[in-house]
XYZ file of C-alpha atoms in Angstrom:
327
model
C -9.617 -20.120 -8.551
C -9.897 -18.498 -5.108
C -8.259 -15.117 -4.502
C -4.825 -14.956 -2.826
C -4.714 -14.828 0.980
C -6.007 -11.609 2.493
C -2.532 -10.804 3.752
C -1.452 -9.952 0.230
C -3.962 -7.140 0.120
C -2.452 -5.335 3.054
C 1.097 -6.344 2.255
C 1.209 -4.578 -1.106
C 0.914 -1.076 0.317
C 3.759 1.264 -0.699
C 5.214 2.466 2.600
C 7.692 5.023 1.256
C 5.481 7.978 2.160
C 5.623 6.957 5.839
C 9.435 7.208 6.002
C 10.539 10.695 7.053
C 8.111 12.448 4.746
C 8.049 16.245 5.285
C 5.009 17.502 7.127
C 2.473 19.511 5.101
C 3.765 23.052 4.711
C 7.366 22.071 5.461
C 10.112 22.543 2.840
C 9.803 19.751 0.307
C 6.273 18.846 1.278
C 3.586 18.803 -1.415
C 1.401 21.888 -1.504
C -2.363 21.894 -1.227
C -3.956 22.693 -4.547
C -7.322 22.699 -6.213
C -8.982 19.823 -8.008
C -11.517 19.281 -10.726
C -14.566 21.489 -10.797
C -13.208 23.942 -8.309
C -12.051 21.643 -5.516
C -9.914 23.761 -3.243
C -7.559 23.355 -0.341
C -8.344 21.038 2.501
C -8.662 23.049 5.678
C -9.690 21.696 9.036
C -10.474 17.978 9.223
C -13.699 17.318 7.379
C -13.695 20.717 5.620
C -15.508 20.774 2.288
C -12.831 20.742 -0.402
C -15.030 21.431 -3.429
C -17.599 20.077 -5.825
C -17.196 17.086 -8.156
C -19.660 15.740 -10.718
C -19.574 12.330 -9.009
C -17.629 10.364 -6.420
C -16.957 7.832 -9.196
C -14.989 9.448 -12.027
C -13.173 8.415 -15.210
C -9.517 9.221 -15.735
C -7.392 9.169 -18.857
C -3.939 10.202 -20.035
C -5.244 13.671 -20.896
C -7.175 14.640 -17.756
C -5.317 12.843 -14.985
C -3.469 15.921 -13.740
C -6.704 17.215 -12.201
C -7.003 14.100 -10.050
C -3.430 14.525 -8.839
C -4.430 18.041 -7.789
C -7.625 16.782 -6.174
C -5.588 14.355 -4.052
C -4.213 17.336 -2.135
C -7.734 17.737 -0.729
C -9.079 14.171 -0.524
C -7.434 10.814 -1.190
C -8.125 9.413 -4.645
C -8.418 5.656 -5.227
C -7.307 4.646 -8.732
C -8.941 1.560 -10.278
C -6.818 0.385 -13.218
C -9.018 -2.032 -15.112
C -9.881 -3.596 -18.447
C -13.361 -4.048 -19.876
C -12.686 -7.639 -20.918
C -11.580 -8.754 -17.438
C -14.383 -10.151 -15.297
C -12.330 -9.621 -12.136
C -12.037 -5.945 -13.047
C -15.810 -5.609 -13.314
C -16.344 -7.337 -9.988
C -13.744 -5.270 -8.157
C -14.963 -2.003 -9.710
C -18.412 -2.727 -8.279
C -16.918 -3.347 -4.841
C -14.796 -0.192 -5.015
C -17.815 1.853 -6.087
C -19.810 0.597 -3.109
C -16.992 1.195 -0.629
C -16.036 4.674 -1.893
C -19.661 5.819 -2.062
C -20.174 4.829 1.572
C -17.555 7.361 2.692
C -19.721 10.258 1.480
C -17.023 12.430 -0.063
C -14.048 11.613 2.146
C -12.513 9.678 -0.751
C -12.985 9.633 -4.540
C -12.686 6.757 -7.026
C -11.138 7.232 -10.466
C -11.407 4.425 -13.002
C -8.760 4.034 -15.715
C -9.030 1.760 -18.759
C -5.444 0.497 -19.063
C -5.764 -0.439 -22.728
C -6.985 3.010 -23.722
C -4.498 4.800 -21.444
C -1.118 3.049 -21.678
C 0.801 5.954 -20.159
C -1.162 5.727 -16.927
C -0.875 1.938 -16.892
C 2.891 2.289 -17.168
C 3.079 5.059 -14.587
C 1.250 2.915 -12.018
C 3.194 -0.231 -13.034
C -0.033 -2.103 -13.706
C 1.321 -5.526 -14.626
C -2.122 -7.106 -14.477
C -5.754 -6.092 -14.020
C -7.298 -5.154 -11.781
C -4.591 -3.054 -10.133
C -5.525 -0.540 -7.432
C -3.455 2.424 -6.299
C -4.111 5.702 -4.520
C -3.089 9.336 -4.781
C -2.424 11.147 -1.499
C -1.092 14.678 -1.490
C -0.170 14.386 -5.154
C 1.875 11.240 -4.597
C 1.079 7.710 -5.811
C 0.711 4.866 -3.306
C 0.635 1.258 -4.531
C -2.149 -0.797 -2.957
C -2.927 -4.212 -4.451
C -3.588 -6.343 -7.514
C -6.432 -8.783 -7.995
C -9.986 -9.092 -6.752
C -10.874 -9.085 -3.047
C -13.989 -9.123 -0.849
C -15.534 -5.863 0.259
C -14.406 -6.165 3.875
C -10.759 -6.409 2.843
C -11.054 -3.601 0.295
C -12.676 -1.398 2.957
C -9.792 -2.115 5.318
C -7.336 -0.888 2.696
C -9.366 2.289 2.115
C -9.246 2.848 5.889
C -5.450 2.598 5.719
C -5.401 5.138 2.896
C -7.538 7.516 4.954
C -5.183 7.114 7.915
C -2.191 7.849 5.704
C -3.996 10.860 4.235
C -4.762 12.209 7.712
C -1.111 11.868 8.710
C -0.241 14.049 5.716
C -2.900 16.707 6.228
C -5.252 15.496 3.487
C -8.507 15.593 5.449
C -11.083 17.375 3.284
C -14.303 16.144 1.758
C -15.955 16.791 -1.588
C -19.618 17.217 -2.392
C -21.360 15.915 -5.480
C -22.735 18.529 -7.865
C -26.479 18.901 -7.289
C -26.457 17.062 -3.959
C -28.404 18.463 -1.017
C -25.784 20.362 1.025
C -27.873 19.994 4.184
C -28.211 16.225 3.908
C -26.515 14.229 6.627
C -23.586 12.238 5.189
C -23.956 8.495 5.371
C -21.683 6.825 7.847
C -19.538 4.079 6.352
C -20.545 0.628 7.492
C -17.465 -1.176 8.689
C -17.009 -4.783 9.640
C -15.142 -4.932 12.961
C -11.573 -6.193 12.831
C -10.511 -9.036 15.120
C -9.432 -7.590 18.487
C -5.678 -8.003 18.110
C -5.790 -6.659 14.568
C -7.730 -3.631 15.746
C -5.212 -3.011 18.523
C -2.363 -3.344 16.021
C -3.976 -0.850 13.632
C -4.476 1.631 16.443
C -0.865 1.241 17.548
C 0.380 1.759 13.975
C -1.650 4.956 13.673
C 0.126 6.206 16.820
C 3.561 5.177 15.540
C 3.817 2.562 18.304
C 5.219 -0.244 16.196
C 6.439 -2.311 19.178
C 2.875 -2.696 20.452
C 1.610 -3.472 16.947
C 4.233 -6.214 16.609
C 3.142 -7.723 19.933
C -0.538 -7.676 18.911
C 0.143 -9.385 15.582
C 2.368 -11.975 17.276
C -0.421 -12.720 19.737
C -2.916 -13.114 16.890
C -0.564 -15.559 15.140
C -0.006 -17.524 18.348
C -3.770 -17.914 18.662
C -4.218 -18.796 14.983
C -1.054 -19.740 13.050
C -3.103 -19.678 9.826
C -4.019 -16.002 10.237
C -2.486 -14.855 6.940
C -3.578 -11.276 7.541
C -1.669 -11.167 10.847
C 1.412 -12.727 9.239
C 1.443 -10.073 6.519
C 0.669 -7.315 9.024
C 3.534 -8.436 11.261
C 5.981 -8.381 8.347
C 4.790 -4.931 7.320
C 4.989 -3.370 10.763
C 8.450 -4.884 11.350
C 9.528 -3.142 8.158
C 8.108 0.143 9.443
C 9.865 -0.316 12.775
C 13.229 -0.922 11.110
C 12.888 2.269 9.038
C 11.493 4.434 11.821
C 13.526 7.560 12.629
C 16.086 6.808 9.903
C 16.660 9.178 7.003
C 16.721 7.906 3.445
C 20.141 9.437 2.781
C 21.699 7.911 5.889
C 20.442 4.440 4.952
C 21.744 4.627 1.391
C 25.055 6.242 2.341
C 25.743 3.594 4.985
C 25.076 0.787 2.515
C 27.276 2.390 -0.152
C 30.124 3.017 2.303
C 29.950 -0.469 3.861
C 29.180 -3.029 1.143
C 30.270 -5.872 3.456
C 28.004 -4.731 6.315
C 25.065 -7.124 6.074
C 22.845 -5.096 8.407
C 23.345 -2.001 6.241
C 22.498 -3.973 3.104
C 19.394 -5.487 4.712
C 18.202 -2.025 5.689
C 18.677 -0.515 2.234
C 16.750 -3.479 0.804
C 13.951 -2.577 3.232
C 14.080 0.982 1.950
C 14.011 -0.101 -1.692
C 10.990 -2.298 -1.127
C 9.147 0.339 0.903
C 9.550 2.725 -2.020
C 8.149 0.241 -4.520
C 11.521 -0.899 -5.919
C 10.686 -4.526 -5.254
C 12.982 -6.146 -7.819
C 15.931 -4.024 -6.640
C 15.375 -5.090 -3.035
C 15.160 -8.777 -3.897
C 18.137 -8.636 -6.262
C 20.326 -6.925 -3.658
C 19.706 -9.651 -1.083
C 19.883 -12.577 -3.498
C 23.172 -11.280 -4.920
C 24.607 -11.021 -1.403
C 23.399 -14.476 -0.377
C 26.178 -16.698 -1.850
C 28.912 -14.512 -0.303
C 27.712 -14.986 3.287
C 28.542 -17.484 5.982
C 25.704 -19.635 7.298
C 24.559 -17.018 9.814
C 24.449 -14.391 7.085
C 22.542 -16.679 4.745
C 20.014 -17.401 7.481
C 19.563 -13.677 8.108
C 18.994 -12.948 4.415
C 16.589 -15.862 4.018
C 14.561 -14.713 7.043
C 14.412 -11.143 5.757
C 13.402 -12.268 2.263
C 10.547 -14.369 3.632
C 9.274 -11.330 5.542
C 9.536 -9.106 2.483
C 7.676 -11.722 0.419
C 4.774 -11.302 2.843
C 4.928 -7.515 2.553
C 4.723 -7.619 -1.238
C 2.234 -10.503 -1.345
C 3.096 -14.148 -1.861
C 1.084 -14.360 -5.092
C 2.969 -11.460 -6.690
C 4.963 -12.656 -9.753
C 8.049 -10.812 -8.500
C 7.883 -12.829 -5.297
C 7.510 -16.053 -7.246
C 10.606 -15.247 -9.315
C 12.646 -14.309 -6.229
C 11.486 -17.440 -4.414
C 12.667 -19.607 -7.314
C 16.027 -17.860 -7.331
C 16.379 -18.328 -3.555
C 15.519 -22.018 -3.867
C 18.259 -22.387 -6.490
C 20.784 -20.816 -4.132
C 19.694 -22.994 -1.222
C 19.746 -26.284 -3.089
């Protein structure tokens, strides 16, 4: 069975940390702390954050706190896997290759979900493999399933961009490694031109340009699943830009009949990983709307399906419920 479309890989990213997150050092922002084996604070971009026994580490329910601390210095990719799952073995090999190529800018932590049920529950690992990240002490959902190296590398690039936006820019060195050795440069496959322009625009917070680039890519190739998912994701970012979490929730609570307010709080729920809540809110509203309202909810749901990933079981359940309401 072939893997789901590549768009699902990008679409599963938890965007909550991009919505009005305090800057590092501001009140409410996560502090910079040490990590395992003496990893310290991340200073200037590229500063050495500390020493680790390996770039590929093992995590469990007992020792995971140290990796949360380490993520204040470098982003930590979390590979939730099972020994019996062939897809897990294949993806772990890909993740090892990708993380190693970044020469200490990112660390990989493997977690056996069967031996560590608390971590599996904390990361909401409904299947294996499931991949998440830790950035500045906070979890970020990434994707489920097995994907080619190019697509996995693109997600790691997104994690590094998110880390940089939050002041997590250090590197670690491996215990016993030659400190004078030149770090290997990661080998990256070039993105298609419009995708590259969209990524650059997103990194600058220019969501309007990113939307235009993805729309152009889709016009040139309507089957570009990655562009479809990227467009849905950046539209979500644009709708949440410059809006506070409290204002969004208060407006929805104060105006239960205001469809725009309800659509926006569903965006917020989904961006924070509360996927079922977002879908349930819109599907519960659907029968109460006139035709224009139903069309607006259906359009928004289809976009959010792309953000989460069309192969996600929560999307499948919501799609069935929507079909029942339509027919």
